[in-house]
Short mmCIF file of C-alpha atoms in Angstrom, two decimals:
data_model
loop_
_atom_site.label_atom_id
_atom_site.label_comp_id
_atom_site.label_asym_id
_atom_site.label_seq_id
_atom_site.Cartn_x
_atom_site.Cartn_y
_atom_site.Cartn_z
CA UNK A 1 89.87 95.11 74.29
CA UNK A 2 93.10 96.15 72.64
CA UNK A 3 93.74 92.24 72.29
CA UNK A 4 97.48 92.06 73.64
CA UNK A 5 97.27 88.61 74.88
CA UNK A 6 95.52 86.66 72.22
CA UNK A 7 95.42 82.84 73.36
CA UNK A 8 97.43 83.43 76.61
CA UNK A 9 95.97 81.51 79.62
CA UNK A 10 96.10 83.08 83.13
CA UNK A 11 95.62 81.59 86.88
CA UNK A 12 95.00 84.24 89.25
CA UNK A 13 94.92 83.29 92.64
CA UNK A 14 92.23 85.63 94.91
CA UNK A 15 91.02 86.68 91.72
CA UNK A 16 87.45 86.96 92.95
CA UNK A 17 87.66 90.21 94.58
CA UNK A 18 90.06 93.40 94.77
CA UNK A 19 93.08 93.68 93.58
CA UNK A 20 92.81 90.06 92.12
CA UNK A 21 89.80 90.72 90.34
CA UNK A 22 90.73 93.74 88.52
CA UNK A 23 93.93 91.89 87.44
CA UNK A 24 91.71 88.88 86.24
CA UNK A 25 89.73 91.48 84.26
CA UNK A 26 92.47 93.59 82.88
CA UNK A 27 93.69 90.17 81.50
CA UNK A 28 90.62 88.95 79.97
CA UNK A 29 90.34 92.51 78.65
CA UNK A 30 93.88 91.91 76.27
CA UNK A 31 92.54 88.58 75.60
CA UNK A 32 93.55 85.92 77.80
CA UNK A 33 91.47 83.24 79.44
CA UNK A 34 91.60 83.34 83.00
CA UNK A 35 90.70 80.82 85.88
CA UNK A 36 89.58 82.79 88.64
CA UNK A 37 91.14 81.08 91.62
CA UNK A 38 89.14 81.94 95.05
CA UNK A 39 87.85 80.08 97.83
CA UNK A 40 86.09 83.15 98.97
CA UNK A 41 87.40 83.03 102.21
CA UNK A 42 87.90 86.05 104.85
CA UNK A 43 90.52 88.47 105.15
CA UNK A 44 91.32 86.19 108.17
CA UNK A 45 90.66 83.33 106.37
CA UNK A 46 88.05 82.02 108.30
CA UNK A 47 84.81 80.46 106.14
CA UNK A 48 84.73 80.11 102.43
CA UNK A 49 81.96 81.00 99.92
CA UNK A 50 82.31 79.55 96.64
CA UNK A 51 79.94 81.94 95.09
CA UNK A 52 82.58 84.55 94.86
CA UNK A 53 84.70 83.07 92.27
CA UNK A 54 81.56 81.89 90.22
CA UNK A 55 80.20 85.43 90.32
CA UNK A 56 83.61 86.71 89.17
CA UNK A 57 83.85 84.49 86.22
CA UNK A 58 80.13 85.24 85.34
CA UNK A 59 80.78 88.72 84.77
CA UNK A 60 83.91 88.57 83.19
CA UNK A 61 82.48 86.26 80.83
CA UNK A 62 79.35 88.44 80.18
CA UNK A 63 81.55 91.25 79.80
CA UNK A 64 83.85 89.94 77.41
CA UNK A 65 81.11 88.28 75.49
CA UNK A 66 82.39 84.75 75.62
CA UNK A 67 83.83 81.96 77.95
CA UNK A 68 87.09 84.00 78.89
CA UNK A 69 86.83 82.82 82.38
CA UNK A 70 86.34 79.98 84.56
CA UNK A 71 85.91 79.39 88.35
CA UNK A 72 87.81 77.23 90.74
CA UNK A 73 86.93 77.20 94.17
CA UNK A 74 89.06 75.55 96.24
CA UNK A 75 92.21 76.60 98.36
CA UNK A 76 95.40 76.25 96.54
CA UNK A 77 97.11 75.95 99.96
CA UNK A 78 98.55 72.43 99.46
CA UNK A 79 100.55 70.64 96.39
CA UNK A 80 97.47 68.25 95.60
CA UNK A 81 94.94 71.32 95.03
CA UNK A 82 97.47 73.27 93.12
CA UNK A 83 98.07 70.33 90.59
CA UNK A 84 93.81 70.42 90.37
CA UNK A 85 93.87 73.91 89.39
CA UNK A 86 96.78 73.43 86.90
CA UNK A 87 94.85 70.33 85.39
CA UNK A 88 91.75 72.23 84.92
CA UNK A 89 93.49 75.03 83.31
CA UNK A 90 94.99 72.69 80.83
CA UNK A 91 92.15 70.37 80.41
CA UNK A 92 89.73 73.85 79.75
CA UNK A 93 91.95 76.29 78.05
CA UNK A 94 94.87 74.00 76.67
CA UNK A 95 97.62 75.22 78.87
CA UNK A 96 99.08 77.93 81.13
CA UNK A 97 101.28 80.66 80.12
CA UNK A 98 100.78 83.62 83.20
CA UNK A 99 100.66 82.78 87.00
CA UNK A 100 99.38 85.43 89.42
CA UNK A 101 100.20 84.69 93.18
CA UNK A 102 97.59 87.17 94.89
CA UNK A 103 95.70 85.59 97.28
CA UNK A 104 96.47 86.27 101.10
CA UNK A 105 94.91 86.68 104.35
CA UNK A 106 96.22 88.22 107.83
CA UNK A 107 96.11 87.15 111.34
CA UNK A 108 97.65 90.09 113.54
CA UNK A 109 99.21 89.80 116.99
CA UNK A 110 102.08 90.49 118.81
CA UNK A 111 104.63 87.82 118.48
CA UNK A 112 104.34 87.37 122.38
CA UNK A 113 100.67 86.68 121.83
CA UNK A 114 100.64 85.17 118.29
CA UNK A 115 98.93 81.63 117.85
CA UNK A 116 101.16 78.98 116.15
CA UNK A 117 98.10 77.98 114.23
CA UNK A 118 97.43 81.54 113.08
CA UNK A 119 101.21 81.93 111.85
CA UNK A 120 101.01 78.14 110.03
CA UNK A 121 97.78 79.58 108.29
CA UNK A 122 98.93 82.64 106.96
CA UNK A 123 102.35 81.31 105.58
CA UNK A 124 100.29 78.71 104.37
CA UNK A 125 97.82 80.71 102.38
CA UNK A 126 100.05 83.67 101.53
CA UNK A 127 103.52 81.76 100.96
CA UNK A 128 103.15 78.24 100.55
CA UNK A 129 100.29 78.39 98.28
CA UNK A 130 102.27 80.44 95.53
CA UNK A 131 105.23 77.83 95.98
CA UNK A 132 102.76 74.82 94.75
CA UNK A 133 100.99 76.93 92.41
CA UNK A 134 104.65 77.98 90.92
CA UNK A 135 106.58 74.82 91.05
CA UNK A 136 103.45 72.94 89.46
CA UNK A 137 102.24 75.42 86.75
CA UNK A 138 105.91 76.14 85.57
CA UNK A 139 106.55 72.44 84.51
CA UNK A 140 103.84 72.98 82.13
CA UNK A 141 104.94 76.55 81.32
CA UNK A 142 108.17 75.19 80.20
CA UNK A 143 106.87 72.74 78.05
CA UNK A 144 104.31 74.94 76.39
CA UNK A 145 106.77 76.65 73.80
CA UNK A 146 106.02 80.15 74.88
CA UNK A 147 107.17 82.96 76.83
CA UNK A 148 105.65 82.47 80.68
CA UNK A 149 105.27 85.36 83.05
CA UNK A 150 104.87 85.12 87.07
CA UNK A 151 103.87 87.81 89.24
CA UNK A 152 103.45 87.69 92.88
CA UNK A 153 101.91 90.41 94.88
CA UNK A 154 103.86 91.11 97.70
CA UNK A 155 103.47 94.10 100.34
CA UNK A 156 105.26 97.20 102.12
CA UNK A 157 105.06 94.81 105.18
CA UNK A 158 107.36 92.54 103.69
CA UNK A 159 109.90 95.43 103.44
CA UNK A 160 109.95 97.01 106.37
CA UNK A 161 107.62 95.22 109.01
CA UNK A 162 104.99 96.53 110.84
CA UNK A 163 103.85 95.92 114.33
CA UNK A 164 101.69 92.77 115.05
CA UNK A 165 102.39 91.49 111.20
CA UNK A 166 104.78 88.56 112.13
CA UNK A 167 103.01 86.22 110.20
CA UNK A 168 101.91 88.50 107.33
CA UNK A 169 105.34 90.18 106.89
CA UNK A 170 107.44 87.14 106.66
CA UNK A 171 104.83 85.60 104.56
CA UNK A 172 105.39 88.76 102.13
CA UNK A 173 109.18 88.62 102.64
CA UNK A 174 109.21 84.82 101.78
CA UNK A 175 107.20 85.91 98.74
CA UNK A 176 109.68 88.57 97.33
CA UNK A 177 112.57 85.75 97.75
CA UNK A 178 110.82 83.34 96.21
CA UNK A 179 110.21 85.81 93.30
CA UNK A 180 113.81 86.22 93.18
CA UNK A 181 114.68 82.20 92.95
CA UNK A 182 112.16 81.43 90.33
CA UNK A 183 113.68 83.95 88.02
CA UNK A 184 116.93 82.47 88.09
CA UNK A 185 115.66 78.81 87.92
CA UNK A 186 113.65 79.84 84.79
CA UNK A 187 115.63 82.38 83.43
CA UNK A 188 116.75 79.69 80.58
CA UNK A 189 112.99 78.78 79.86
CA UNK A 190 112.30 82.29 78.78
CA UNK A 191 109.56 82.24 81.55
CA UNK A 192 109.91 85.78 83.81
CA UNK A 193 108.76 86.24 87.47
CA UNK A 194 108.53 89.64 89.46
CA UNK A 195 107.00 90.83 92.25
CA UNK A 196 104.36 93.87 92.31
CA UNK A 197 104.00 96.00 95.26
CA UNK A 198 101.19 98.04 95.95
CA UNK A 199 101.84 101.46 97.55
CA UNK A 200 99.67 103.65 99.40
CA UNK A 201 97.22 105.27 97.04
CA UNK A 202 97.01 102.72 94.58
CA UNK A 203 93.85 101.69 93.13
CA UNK A 204 93.22 98.07 92.11
CA UNK A 205 93.22 99.02 88.38
CA UNK A 206 96.40 100.77 88.81
CA UNK A 207 97.81 97.27 90.35
CA UNK A 208 96.38 95.30 87.33
CA UNK A 209 97.77 97.67 84.59
CA UNK A 210 101.39 96.79 85.96
CA UNK A 211 100.82 93.33 86.24
CA UNK A 212 99.12 92.93 82.80
CA UNK A 213 102.09 94.98 81.32
CA UNK A 214 104.74 92.41 82.75
CA UNK A 215 102.57 89.98 81.14
CA UNK A 216 102.78 91.25 77.52
CA UNK A 217 105.47 90.39 75.40
CA UNK A 218 107.15 93.51 75.90
CA UNK A 219 107.86 92.28 79.34
CA UNK A 220 110.22 89.68 78.35
CA UNK A 221 113.59 91.50 79.89
CA UNK A 222 111.76 92.31 83.16
CA UNK A 223 112.65 89.32 85.60
CA UNK A 224 113.52 88.91 89.24
CA UNK A 225 112.46 92.44 90.11
CA UNK A 226 110.44 94.05 92.79
CA UNK A 227 108.29 96.86 90.89
CA UNK A 228 106.17 99.54 92.98
CA UNK A 229 102.92 101.20 91.54
CA UNK A 230 100.99 104.27 93.21
CA UNK A 231 98.46 105.81 91.33
CA UNK A 232 100.22 106.37 87.72
CA UNK A 233 103.80 106.07 89.03
CA UNK A 234 105.51 102.83 88.34
CA UNK A 235 108.64 102.39 90.93
CA UNK A 236 111.87 100.03 89.79
CA UNK A 237 113.63 98.99 93.25
CA UNK A 238 117.18 98.43 93.57
CA UNK A 239 118.86 95.76 95.51
CA UNK A 240 119.61 96.21 99.30
CA UNK A 241 123.08 98.10 99.91
CA UNK A 242 125.18 98.76 102.62
CA UNK A 243 124.96 102.05 104.17
CA UNK A 244 128.23 101.97 106.38
CA UNK A 245 131.39 99.77 107.38
CA UNK A 246 133.87 99.59 110.16
CA UNK A 247 136.82 96.89 110.60
CA UNK A 248 136.07 95.29 113.63
CA UNK A 249 139.94 93.83 114.19
CA UNK A 250 141.20 90.74 115.33
CA UNK A 251 139.08 87.91 116.21
CA UNK A 252 138.58 88.12 119.95
CA UNK A 253 138.28 91.51 119.98
CA UNK A 254 135.99 93.36 123.15
CA UNK A 255 132.03 92.91 122.12
CA UNK A 256 131.54 95.71 123.80
CA UNK A 257 133.68 97.92 121.46
CA UNK A 258 132.44 96.52 118.67
CA UNK A 259 128.66 97.08 119.76
CA UNK A 260 130.10 100.59 120.66
CA UNK A 261 131.46 101.37 117.00
CA UNK A 262 128.26 99.74 115.67
CA UNK A 263 125.88 102.39 117.69
CA UNK A 264 128.12 105.15 116.50
CA UNK A 265 127.30 104.49 112.84
CA UNK A 266 123.58 104.54 113.34
CA UNK A 267 122.69 107.58 111.85
CA UNK A 268 119.29 108.01 114.00
CA UNK A 269 116.98 105.77 115.90
CA UNK A 270 115.18 103.43 114.27
CA UNK A 271 111.66 104.44 113.73
CA UNK A 272 108.26 102.18 114.64
#
């Protein structure tokens, strides 16, 4: 333990397993106290197991030799439950300084076969839950008098798409947009918001190290950014830029001409 985050309080969703668990462990190792929020559902969002969060919290406390972790076993995909989670963190640890939105499920199908209920479930868990928690927690963070940190875990599918991933890709793309707007809305409050993109070849510990680094005091100037991690390599993404342009002419120009000129600007076919 290097104790770079003494006295800081974090909420990490989806923290019972995988990347979320590694993030919680990394934050605790730096002196933070963490609410492990995980209802123990499957990757498809089916069922729940409260023992997932409880076991993770117990193991984190055993490793830290104290009471640094607390389990929260409800889904936070609603405003009311997000409020319960925030209230628990404040009541138990005295406030909130860090929020990591990591919880996610997947229900894949081509758009022509997708079940609307599956779409709603994925958007609710992967995007709406992040909004509800960020909205609720940021009010506490603004009054805390300390520099706050919000980190959202996104996916390359949200940038480039993938067949059958309409709901998951849309949710992750939305989470990136939410990150940027959150950074803008909280810029005057010394609260940062960034998105972390795990790339192929990354281990949970690699992602956790980057997330924890963003939560340090030295991470204060970094906000509204998309950062990728692949093993020991960290990427800072830039803004999307136009790759070509042409003059479409006066209004009423033949649409076929516009389409033809657009086609001529495409260097190569889109690769699926």
